[in-house]
mmCIF file of C-alpha atoms in Angstrom:
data_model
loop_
_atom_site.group_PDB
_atom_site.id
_atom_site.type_symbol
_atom_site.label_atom_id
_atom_site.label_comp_id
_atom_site.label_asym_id
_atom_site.label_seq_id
_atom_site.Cartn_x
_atom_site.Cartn_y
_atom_site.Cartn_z
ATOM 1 C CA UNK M 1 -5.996 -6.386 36.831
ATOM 2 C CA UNK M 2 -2.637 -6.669 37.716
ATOM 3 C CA UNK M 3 -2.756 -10.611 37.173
ATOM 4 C CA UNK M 4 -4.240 -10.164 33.574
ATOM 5 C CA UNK M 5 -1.848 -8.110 32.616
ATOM 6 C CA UNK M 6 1.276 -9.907 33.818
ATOM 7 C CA UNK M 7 -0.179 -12.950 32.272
ATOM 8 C CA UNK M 8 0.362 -11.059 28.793
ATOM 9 C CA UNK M 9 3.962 -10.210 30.000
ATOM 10 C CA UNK M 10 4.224 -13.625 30.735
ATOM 11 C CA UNK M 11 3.910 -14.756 27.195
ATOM 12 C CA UNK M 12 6.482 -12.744 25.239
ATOM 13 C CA UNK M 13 4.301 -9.334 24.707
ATOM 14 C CA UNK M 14 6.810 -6.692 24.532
ATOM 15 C CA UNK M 15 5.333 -3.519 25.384
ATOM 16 C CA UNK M 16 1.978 -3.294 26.870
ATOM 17 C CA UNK M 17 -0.246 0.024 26.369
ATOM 18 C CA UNK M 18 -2.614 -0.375 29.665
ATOM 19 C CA UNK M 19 -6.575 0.460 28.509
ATOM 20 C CA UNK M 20 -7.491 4.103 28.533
ATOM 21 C CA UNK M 21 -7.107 5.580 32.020
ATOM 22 C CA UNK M 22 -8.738 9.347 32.793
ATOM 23 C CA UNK M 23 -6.826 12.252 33.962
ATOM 24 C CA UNK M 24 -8.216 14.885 36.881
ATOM 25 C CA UNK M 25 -11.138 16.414 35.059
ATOM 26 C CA UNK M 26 -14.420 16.535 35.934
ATOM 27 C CA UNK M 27 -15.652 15.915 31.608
ATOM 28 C CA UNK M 28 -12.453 13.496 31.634
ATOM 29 C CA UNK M 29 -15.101 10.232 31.882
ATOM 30 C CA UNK M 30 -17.964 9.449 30.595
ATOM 31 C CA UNK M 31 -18.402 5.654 32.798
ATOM 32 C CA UNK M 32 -18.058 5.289 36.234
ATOM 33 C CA UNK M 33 -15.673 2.477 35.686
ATOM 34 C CA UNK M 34 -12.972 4.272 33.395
ATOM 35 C CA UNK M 35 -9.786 3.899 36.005
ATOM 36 C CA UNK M 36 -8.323 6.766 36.745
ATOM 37 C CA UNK M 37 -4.371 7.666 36.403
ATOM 38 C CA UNK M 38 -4.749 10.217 39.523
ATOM 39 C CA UNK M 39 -5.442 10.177 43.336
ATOM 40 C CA UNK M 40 -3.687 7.908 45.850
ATOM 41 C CA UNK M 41 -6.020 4.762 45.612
ATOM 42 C CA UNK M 42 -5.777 4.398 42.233
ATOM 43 C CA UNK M 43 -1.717 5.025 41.888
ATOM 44 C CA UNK M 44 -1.261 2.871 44.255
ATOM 45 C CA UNK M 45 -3.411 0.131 42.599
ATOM 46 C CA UNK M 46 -1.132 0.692 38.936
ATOM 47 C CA UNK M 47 2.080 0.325 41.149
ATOM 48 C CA UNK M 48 1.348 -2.684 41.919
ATOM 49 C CA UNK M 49 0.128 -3.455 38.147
ATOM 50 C CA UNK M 50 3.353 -2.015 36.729
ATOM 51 C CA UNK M 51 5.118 -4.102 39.659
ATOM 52 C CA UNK M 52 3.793 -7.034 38.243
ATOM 53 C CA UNK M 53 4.601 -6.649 34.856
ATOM 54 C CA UNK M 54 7.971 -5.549 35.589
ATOM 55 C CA UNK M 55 8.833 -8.624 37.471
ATOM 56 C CA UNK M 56 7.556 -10.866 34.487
ATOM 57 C CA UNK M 57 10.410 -8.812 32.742
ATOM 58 C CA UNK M 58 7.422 -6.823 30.688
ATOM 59 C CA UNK M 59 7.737 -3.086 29.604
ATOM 60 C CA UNK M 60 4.087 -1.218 29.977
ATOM 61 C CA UNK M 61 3.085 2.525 29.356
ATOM 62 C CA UNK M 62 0.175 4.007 30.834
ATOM 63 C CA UNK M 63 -2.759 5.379 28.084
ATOM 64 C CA UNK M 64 -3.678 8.691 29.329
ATOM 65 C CA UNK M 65 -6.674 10.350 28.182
ATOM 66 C CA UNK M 66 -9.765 12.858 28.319
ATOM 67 C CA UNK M 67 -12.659 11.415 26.508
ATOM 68 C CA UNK M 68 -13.910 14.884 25.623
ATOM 69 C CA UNK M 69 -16.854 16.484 24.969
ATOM 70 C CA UNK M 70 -20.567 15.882 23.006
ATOM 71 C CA UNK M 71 -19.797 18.226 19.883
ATOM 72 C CA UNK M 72 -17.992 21.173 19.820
ATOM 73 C CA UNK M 73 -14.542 21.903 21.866
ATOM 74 C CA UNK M 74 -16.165 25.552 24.107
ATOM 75 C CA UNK M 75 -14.123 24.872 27.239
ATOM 76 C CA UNK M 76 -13.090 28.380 27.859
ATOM 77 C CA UNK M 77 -8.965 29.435 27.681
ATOM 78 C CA UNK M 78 -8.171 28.688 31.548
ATOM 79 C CA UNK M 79 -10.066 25.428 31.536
ATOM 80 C CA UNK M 80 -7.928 24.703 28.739
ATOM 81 C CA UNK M 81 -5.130 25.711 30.972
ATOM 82 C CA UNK M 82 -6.280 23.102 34.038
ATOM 83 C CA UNK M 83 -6.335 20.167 31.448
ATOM 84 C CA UNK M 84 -2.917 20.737 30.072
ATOM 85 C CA UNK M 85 -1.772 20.335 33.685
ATOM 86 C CA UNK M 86 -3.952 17.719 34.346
ATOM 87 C CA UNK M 87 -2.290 15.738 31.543
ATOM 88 C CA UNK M 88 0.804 16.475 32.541
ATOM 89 C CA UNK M 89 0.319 15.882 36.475
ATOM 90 C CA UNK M 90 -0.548 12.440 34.827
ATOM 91 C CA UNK M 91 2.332 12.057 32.505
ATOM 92 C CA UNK M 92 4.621 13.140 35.977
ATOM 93 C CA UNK M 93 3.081 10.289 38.142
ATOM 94 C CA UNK M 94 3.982 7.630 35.296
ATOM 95 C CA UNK M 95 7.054 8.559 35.552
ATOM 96 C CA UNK M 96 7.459 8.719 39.499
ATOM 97 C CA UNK M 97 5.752 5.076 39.791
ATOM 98 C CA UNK M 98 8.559 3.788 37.206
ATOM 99 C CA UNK M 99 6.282 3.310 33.961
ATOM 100 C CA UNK M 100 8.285 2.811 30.687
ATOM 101 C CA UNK M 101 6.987 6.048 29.301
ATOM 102 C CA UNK M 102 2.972 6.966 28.379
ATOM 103 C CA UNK M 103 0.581 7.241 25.546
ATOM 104 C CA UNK M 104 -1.669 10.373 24.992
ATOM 105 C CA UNK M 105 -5.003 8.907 23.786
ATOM 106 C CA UNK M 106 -5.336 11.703 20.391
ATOM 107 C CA UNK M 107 -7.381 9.541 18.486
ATOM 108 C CA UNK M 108 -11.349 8.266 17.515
ATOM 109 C CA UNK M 109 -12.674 11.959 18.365
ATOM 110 C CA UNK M 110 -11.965 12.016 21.903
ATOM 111 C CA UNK M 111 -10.906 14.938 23.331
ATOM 112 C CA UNK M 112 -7.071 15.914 21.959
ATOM 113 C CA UNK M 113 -9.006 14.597 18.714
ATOM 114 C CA UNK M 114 -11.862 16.992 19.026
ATOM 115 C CA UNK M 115 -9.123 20.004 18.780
ATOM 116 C CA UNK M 116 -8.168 18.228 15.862
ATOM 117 C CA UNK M 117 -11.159 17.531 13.788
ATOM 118 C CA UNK M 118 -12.743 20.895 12.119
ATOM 119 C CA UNK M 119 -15.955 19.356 12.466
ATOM 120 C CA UNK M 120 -15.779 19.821 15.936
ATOM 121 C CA UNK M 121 -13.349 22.648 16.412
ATOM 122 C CA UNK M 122 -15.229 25.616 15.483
ATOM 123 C CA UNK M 123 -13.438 28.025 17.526
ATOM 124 C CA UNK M 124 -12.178 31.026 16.606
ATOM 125 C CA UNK M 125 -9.454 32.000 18.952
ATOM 126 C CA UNK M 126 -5.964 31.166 19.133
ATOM 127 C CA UNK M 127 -6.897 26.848 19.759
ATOM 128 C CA UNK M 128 -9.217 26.899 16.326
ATOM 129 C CA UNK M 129 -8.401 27.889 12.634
ATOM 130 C CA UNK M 130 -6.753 26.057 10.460
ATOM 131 C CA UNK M 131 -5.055 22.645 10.230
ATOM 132 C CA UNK M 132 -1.789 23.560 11.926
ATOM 133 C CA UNK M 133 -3.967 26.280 14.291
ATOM 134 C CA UNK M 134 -5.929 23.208 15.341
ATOM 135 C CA UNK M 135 -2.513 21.565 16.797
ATOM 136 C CA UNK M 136 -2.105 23.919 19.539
ATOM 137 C CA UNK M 137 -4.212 22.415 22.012
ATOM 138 C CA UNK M 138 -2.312 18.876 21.757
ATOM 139 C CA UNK M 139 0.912 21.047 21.082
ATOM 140 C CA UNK M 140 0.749 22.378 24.711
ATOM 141 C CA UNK M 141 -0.320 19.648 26.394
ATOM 142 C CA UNK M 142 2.575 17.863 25.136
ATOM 143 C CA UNK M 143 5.279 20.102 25.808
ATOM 144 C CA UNK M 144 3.491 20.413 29.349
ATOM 145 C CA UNK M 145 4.019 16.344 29.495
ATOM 146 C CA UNK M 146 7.734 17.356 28.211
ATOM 147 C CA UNK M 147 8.344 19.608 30.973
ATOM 148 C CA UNK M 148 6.993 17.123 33.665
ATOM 149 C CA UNK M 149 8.978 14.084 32.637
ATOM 150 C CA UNK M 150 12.399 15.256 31.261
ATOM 151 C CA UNK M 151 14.132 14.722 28.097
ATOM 152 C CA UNK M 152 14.481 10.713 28.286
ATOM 153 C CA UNK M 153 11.103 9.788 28.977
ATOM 154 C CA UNK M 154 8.526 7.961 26.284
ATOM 155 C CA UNK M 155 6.039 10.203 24.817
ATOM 156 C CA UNK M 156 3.799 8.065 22.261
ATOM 157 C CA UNK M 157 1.093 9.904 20.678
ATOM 158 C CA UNK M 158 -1.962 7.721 19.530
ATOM 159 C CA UNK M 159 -4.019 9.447 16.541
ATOM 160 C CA UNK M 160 -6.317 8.324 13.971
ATOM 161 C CA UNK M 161 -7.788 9.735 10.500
ATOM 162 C CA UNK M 162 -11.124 8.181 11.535
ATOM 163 C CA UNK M 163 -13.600 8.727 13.880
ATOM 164 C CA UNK M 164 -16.222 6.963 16.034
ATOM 165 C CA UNK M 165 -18.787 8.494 14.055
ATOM 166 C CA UNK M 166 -17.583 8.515 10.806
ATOM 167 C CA UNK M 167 -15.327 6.323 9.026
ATOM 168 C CA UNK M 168 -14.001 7.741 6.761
ATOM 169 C CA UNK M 169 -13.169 10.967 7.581
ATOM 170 C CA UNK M 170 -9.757 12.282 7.266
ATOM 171 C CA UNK M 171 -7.343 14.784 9.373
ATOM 172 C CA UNK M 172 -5.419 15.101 6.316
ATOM 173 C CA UNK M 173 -6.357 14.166 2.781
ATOM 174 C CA UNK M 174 -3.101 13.708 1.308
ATOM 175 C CA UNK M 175 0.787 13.095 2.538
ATOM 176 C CA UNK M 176 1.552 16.491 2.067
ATOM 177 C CA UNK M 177 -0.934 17.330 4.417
ATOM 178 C CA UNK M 178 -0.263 14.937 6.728
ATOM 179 C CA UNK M 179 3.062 16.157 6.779
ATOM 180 C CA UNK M 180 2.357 19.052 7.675
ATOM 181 C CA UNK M 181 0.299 18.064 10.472
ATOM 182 C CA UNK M 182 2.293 15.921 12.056
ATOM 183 C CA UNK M 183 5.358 18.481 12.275
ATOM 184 C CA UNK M 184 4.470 20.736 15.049
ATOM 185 C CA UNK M 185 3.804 17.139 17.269
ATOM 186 C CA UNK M 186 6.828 15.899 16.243
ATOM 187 C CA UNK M 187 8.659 19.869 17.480
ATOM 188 C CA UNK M 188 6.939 19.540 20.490
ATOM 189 C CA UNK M 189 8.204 16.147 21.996
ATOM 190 C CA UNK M 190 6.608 13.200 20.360
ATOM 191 C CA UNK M 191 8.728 10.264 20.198
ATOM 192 C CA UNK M 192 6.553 7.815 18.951
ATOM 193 C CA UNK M 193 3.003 8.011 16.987
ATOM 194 C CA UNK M 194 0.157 4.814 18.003
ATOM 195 C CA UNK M 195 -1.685 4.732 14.117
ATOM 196 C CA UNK M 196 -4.666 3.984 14.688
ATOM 197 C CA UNK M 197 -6.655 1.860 11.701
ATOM 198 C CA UNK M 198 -9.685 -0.071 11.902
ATOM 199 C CA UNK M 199 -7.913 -2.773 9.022
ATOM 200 C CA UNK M 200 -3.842 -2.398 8.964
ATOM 201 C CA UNK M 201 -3.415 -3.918 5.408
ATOM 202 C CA UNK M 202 -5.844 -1.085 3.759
ATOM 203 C CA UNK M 203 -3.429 1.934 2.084
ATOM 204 C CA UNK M 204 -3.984 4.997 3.427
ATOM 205 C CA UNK M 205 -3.423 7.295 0.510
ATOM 206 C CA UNK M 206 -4.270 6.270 -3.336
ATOM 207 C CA UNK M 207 -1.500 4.931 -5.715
ATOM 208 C CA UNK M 208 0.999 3.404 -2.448
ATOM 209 C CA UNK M 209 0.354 0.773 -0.673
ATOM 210 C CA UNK M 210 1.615 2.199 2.701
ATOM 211 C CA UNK M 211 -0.556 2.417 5.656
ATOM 212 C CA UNK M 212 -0.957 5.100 8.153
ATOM 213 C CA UNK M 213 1.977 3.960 10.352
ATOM 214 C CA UNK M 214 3.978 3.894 6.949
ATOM 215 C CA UNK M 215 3.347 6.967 6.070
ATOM 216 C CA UNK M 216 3.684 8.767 9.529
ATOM 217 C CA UNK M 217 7.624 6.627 9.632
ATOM 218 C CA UNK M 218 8.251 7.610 6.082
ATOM 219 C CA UNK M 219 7.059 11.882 6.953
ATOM 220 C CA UNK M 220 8.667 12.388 10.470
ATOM 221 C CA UNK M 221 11.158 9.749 11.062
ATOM 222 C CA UNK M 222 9.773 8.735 14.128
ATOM 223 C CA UNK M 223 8.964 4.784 15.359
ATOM 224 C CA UNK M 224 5.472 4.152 14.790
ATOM 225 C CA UNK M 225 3.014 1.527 15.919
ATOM 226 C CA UNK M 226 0.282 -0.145 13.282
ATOM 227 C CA UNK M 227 -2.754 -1.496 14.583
ATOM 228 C CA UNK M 228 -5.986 -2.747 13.150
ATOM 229 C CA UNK M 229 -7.471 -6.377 12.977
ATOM 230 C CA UNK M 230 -4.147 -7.901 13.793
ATOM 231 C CA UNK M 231 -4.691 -11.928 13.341
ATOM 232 C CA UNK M 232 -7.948 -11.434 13.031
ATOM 233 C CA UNK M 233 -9.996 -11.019 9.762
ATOM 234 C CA UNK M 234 -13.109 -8.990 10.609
ATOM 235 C CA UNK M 235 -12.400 -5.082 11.972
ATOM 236 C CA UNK M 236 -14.025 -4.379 15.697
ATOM 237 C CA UNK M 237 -17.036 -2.962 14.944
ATOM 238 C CA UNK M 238 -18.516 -5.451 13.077
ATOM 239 C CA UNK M 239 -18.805 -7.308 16.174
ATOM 240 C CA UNK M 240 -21.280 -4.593 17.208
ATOM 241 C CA UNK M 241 -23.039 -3.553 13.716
ATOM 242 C CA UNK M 242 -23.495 -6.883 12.423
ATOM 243 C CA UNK M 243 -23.021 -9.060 14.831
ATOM 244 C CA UNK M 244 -20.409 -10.706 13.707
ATOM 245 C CA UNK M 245 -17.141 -12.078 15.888
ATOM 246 C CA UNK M 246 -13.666 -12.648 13.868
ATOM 247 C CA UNK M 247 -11.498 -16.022 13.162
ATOM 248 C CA UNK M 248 -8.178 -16.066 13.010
ATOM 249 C CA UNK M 249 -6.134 -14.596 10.102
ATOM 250 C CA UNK M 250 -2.477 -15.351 9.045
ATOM 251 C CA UNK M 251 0.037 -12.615 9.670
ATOM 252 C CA UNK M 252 2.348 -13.231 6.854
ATOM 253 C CA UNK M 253 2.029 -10.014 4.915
ATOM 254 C CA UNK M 254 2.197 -8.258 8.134
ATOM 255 C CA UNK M 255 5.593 -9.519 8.724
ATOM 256 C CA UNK M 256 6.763 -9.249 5.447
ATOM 257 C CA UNK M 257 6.002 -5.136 5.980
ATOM 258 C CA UNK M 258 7.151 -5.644 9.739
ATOM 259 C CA UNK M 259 10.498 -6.874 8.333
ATOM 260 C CA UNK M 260 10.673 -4.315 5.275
ATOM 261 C CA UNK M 261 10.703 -1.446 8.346
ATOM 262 C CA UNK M 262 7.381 0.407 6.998
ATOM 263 C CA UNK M 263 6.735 0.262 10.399
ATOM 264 C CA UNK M 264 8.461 -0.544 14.002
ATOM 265 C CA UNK M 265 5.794 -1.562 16.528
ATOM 266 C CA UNK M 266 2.655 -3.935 16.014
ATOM 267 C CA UNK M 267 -0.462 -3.386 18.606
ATOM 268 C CA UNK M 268 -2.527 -6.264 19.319
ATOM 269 C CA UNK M 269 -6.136 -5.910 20.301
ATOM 270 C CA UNK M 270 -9.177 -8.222 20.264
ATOM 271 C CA UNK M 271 -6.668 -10.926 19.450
ATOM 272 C CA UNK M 272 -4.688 -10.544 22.688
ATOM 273 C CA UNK M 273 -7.754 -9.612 25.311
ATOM 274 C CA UNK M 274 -9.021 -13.113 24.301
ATOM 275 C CA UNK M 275 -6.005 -15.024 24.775
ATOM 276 C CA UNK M 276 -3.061 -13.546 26.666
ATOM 277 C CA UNK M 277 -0.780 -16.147 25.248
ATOM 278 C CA UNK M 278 -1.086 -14.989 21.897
ATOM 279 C CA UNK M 279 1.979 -13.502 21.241
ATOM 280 C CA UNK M 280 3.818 -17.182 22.380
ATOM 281 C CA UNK M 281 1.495 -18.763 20.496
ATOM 282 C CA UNK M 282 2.617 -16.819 17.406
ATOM 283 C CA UNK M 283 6.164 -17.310 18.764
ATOM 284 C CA UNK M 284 5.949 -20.892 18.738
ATOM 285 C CA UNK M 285 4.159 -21.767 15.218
ATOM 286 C CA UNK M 286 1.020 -23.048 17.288
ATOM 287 C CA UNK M 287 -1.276 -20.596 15.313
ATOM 288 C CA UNK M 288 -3.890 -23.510 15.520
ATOM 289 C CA UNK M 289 -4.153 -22.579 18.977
ATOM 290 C CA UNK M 290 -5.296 -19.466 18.816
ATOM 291 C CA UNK M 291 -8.549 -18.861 20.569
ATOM 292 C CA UNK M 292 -11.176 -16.887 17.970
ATOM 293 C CA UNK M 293 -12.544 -13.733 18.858
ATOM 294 C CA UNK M 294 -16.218 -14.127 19.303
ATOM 295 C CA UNK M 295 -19.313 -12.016 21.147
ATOM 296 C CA UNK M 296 -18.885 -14.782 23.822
ATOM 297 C CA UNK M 297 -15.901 -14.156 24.507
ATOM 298 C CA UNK M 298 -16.602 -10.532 25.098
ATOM 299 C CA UNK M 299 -19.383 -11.152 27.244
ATOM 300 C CA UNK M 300 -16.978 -13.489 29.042
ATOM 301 C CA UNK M 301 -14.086 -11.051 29.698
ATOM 302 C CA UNK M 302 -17.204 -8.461 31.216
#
């Protein structure tokens, strides 16, 4: 692990966000192989990860996340307590190992998501209610993050509109909602928001062509990250619906918007798993090189 992802240091990527790694929780996982960020073995094992990124003169963040539950948020009010600290007992070891900063996975209905979503958070007490009621949750686990790591230390939200189950649902259905949303994350610490699309080119409200990661610089002021079928032109779950891998795309109009600040940060998915020398390759004008992304070659990287 730590050889694949020095290799992607190695070629000019900038920041790397690690894959989703579990804090101390018994509901945290749902796979035996989800890596944990907690417990000597394991912390040991990123040290040496970060160690090697570091020394290819790389910058990586640790994704920290609780996958959640199946269907409605009912952990009781002291659970709720033991995962806050469990996030931030996470967030606190990042930043003891020497990790640029961390991500809090809030996105695809996982479990800061779940809070989120008022399909799935029915609850009536002080965690449920409302839109802004429905922050708390990720509200105190990042000001318990906050507390753990200081004042100077990276705190990147990732968040999505969409879920694994549907679409196109929507967190909020227009900027002034989103606004308002995003405003108690922003008061309690956030210093960056992770955007999560399925296609980054597709507007996310009618009549402006900005995208989520536009809209979320534009409302807070924050840096934000786009994502979605970077150099690629089919989203990912068409590889598992239909079938179907994706060729390469051109990412002209992506750095036309790159250079016209809607947004600060690019992610790189499918594209970059396949070939860890993408970002050179892109560099370098040898786009022709550019290895597709296929079923193959997910089978391949299993």
């Amino acid at each position: 692990m730590a050889a694949y992802y020095r290799r992607r240091a190695e070629n000019g990527v900038g920041l790397i966000v690690t894959e989703g790694t579990v804090i101390n929780h018994p509901d945290a996982s749902n796979h035996p192989n989800i890596p944990h960020f907690y417990g000597e073995d394991a912390l040991n094992g990123w040290a040496n990860v970060l160690a090697e990124v570091h020394a290819a003169g790389g910058k990586i963040i640790p994704q920290i996340w609780h996958v959640g539950t199946r269907g409605r948020v009912d952990y009781t009010e002291a659970e709720i307590a033991d995962i806050v600290q469990a996030f931030a007992h996470s967030a606190a070891e990042a930043k003891r190992l020497g990790f640029d900063g961390i991500e809090l996975h809030g996105a695809h209905g996982y479990l800061i998501d779940q809070f989120f979503y008022e399909q799935t958070n029915t609850r009536t007490d002080r965690y449920g209610g409302d839109m802004l009621k429905r922050t708390r949750f990720a509200v105190e686990v990042i000001e318990a993050c906050r507390r753990a790591v200081g004042p100077d230390f990276l705190i990147d939200l990732r968040f999505s509109q969409w879920k694994s189950g549907d679409y196109n649902a929507k967190l909020a259905e227009t900027p002034e909602r989103l606004e308002r949303f995003l405003a108690p994350l922003v008061a309690a610490g956030v210093d960056m928001f992770h955007c999560s699309t399925r296609r980054f080119w597709e507007p996310e409200f009618e009549g402006n062509e900005l995208n989520l990661a536009g809209w979320v610089k534009k409302l807070t002021g924050k840096p934000t990250i786009t994502v979605g079928s970077v150099g690629l032109d089919n989203d990912f779950m068409s590889l598992f619906t239909e079938g179907k891998g994706a060729s390469v795309a051109q990412i002209n109009g992506l750095l036309e918007r790159l250079e016209r600040g809607e947004f600060d940060l690019v992610a790189i998915g499918r594209a970059l798993l396949g070939d860890p020398a993408w970002a050179s390759k892109i560099r370098d004008g040898r786009s022709d090189e550019l290895i597709p992304f296929t079923r193959e070659l997910l089978q391949n990287l299993h």
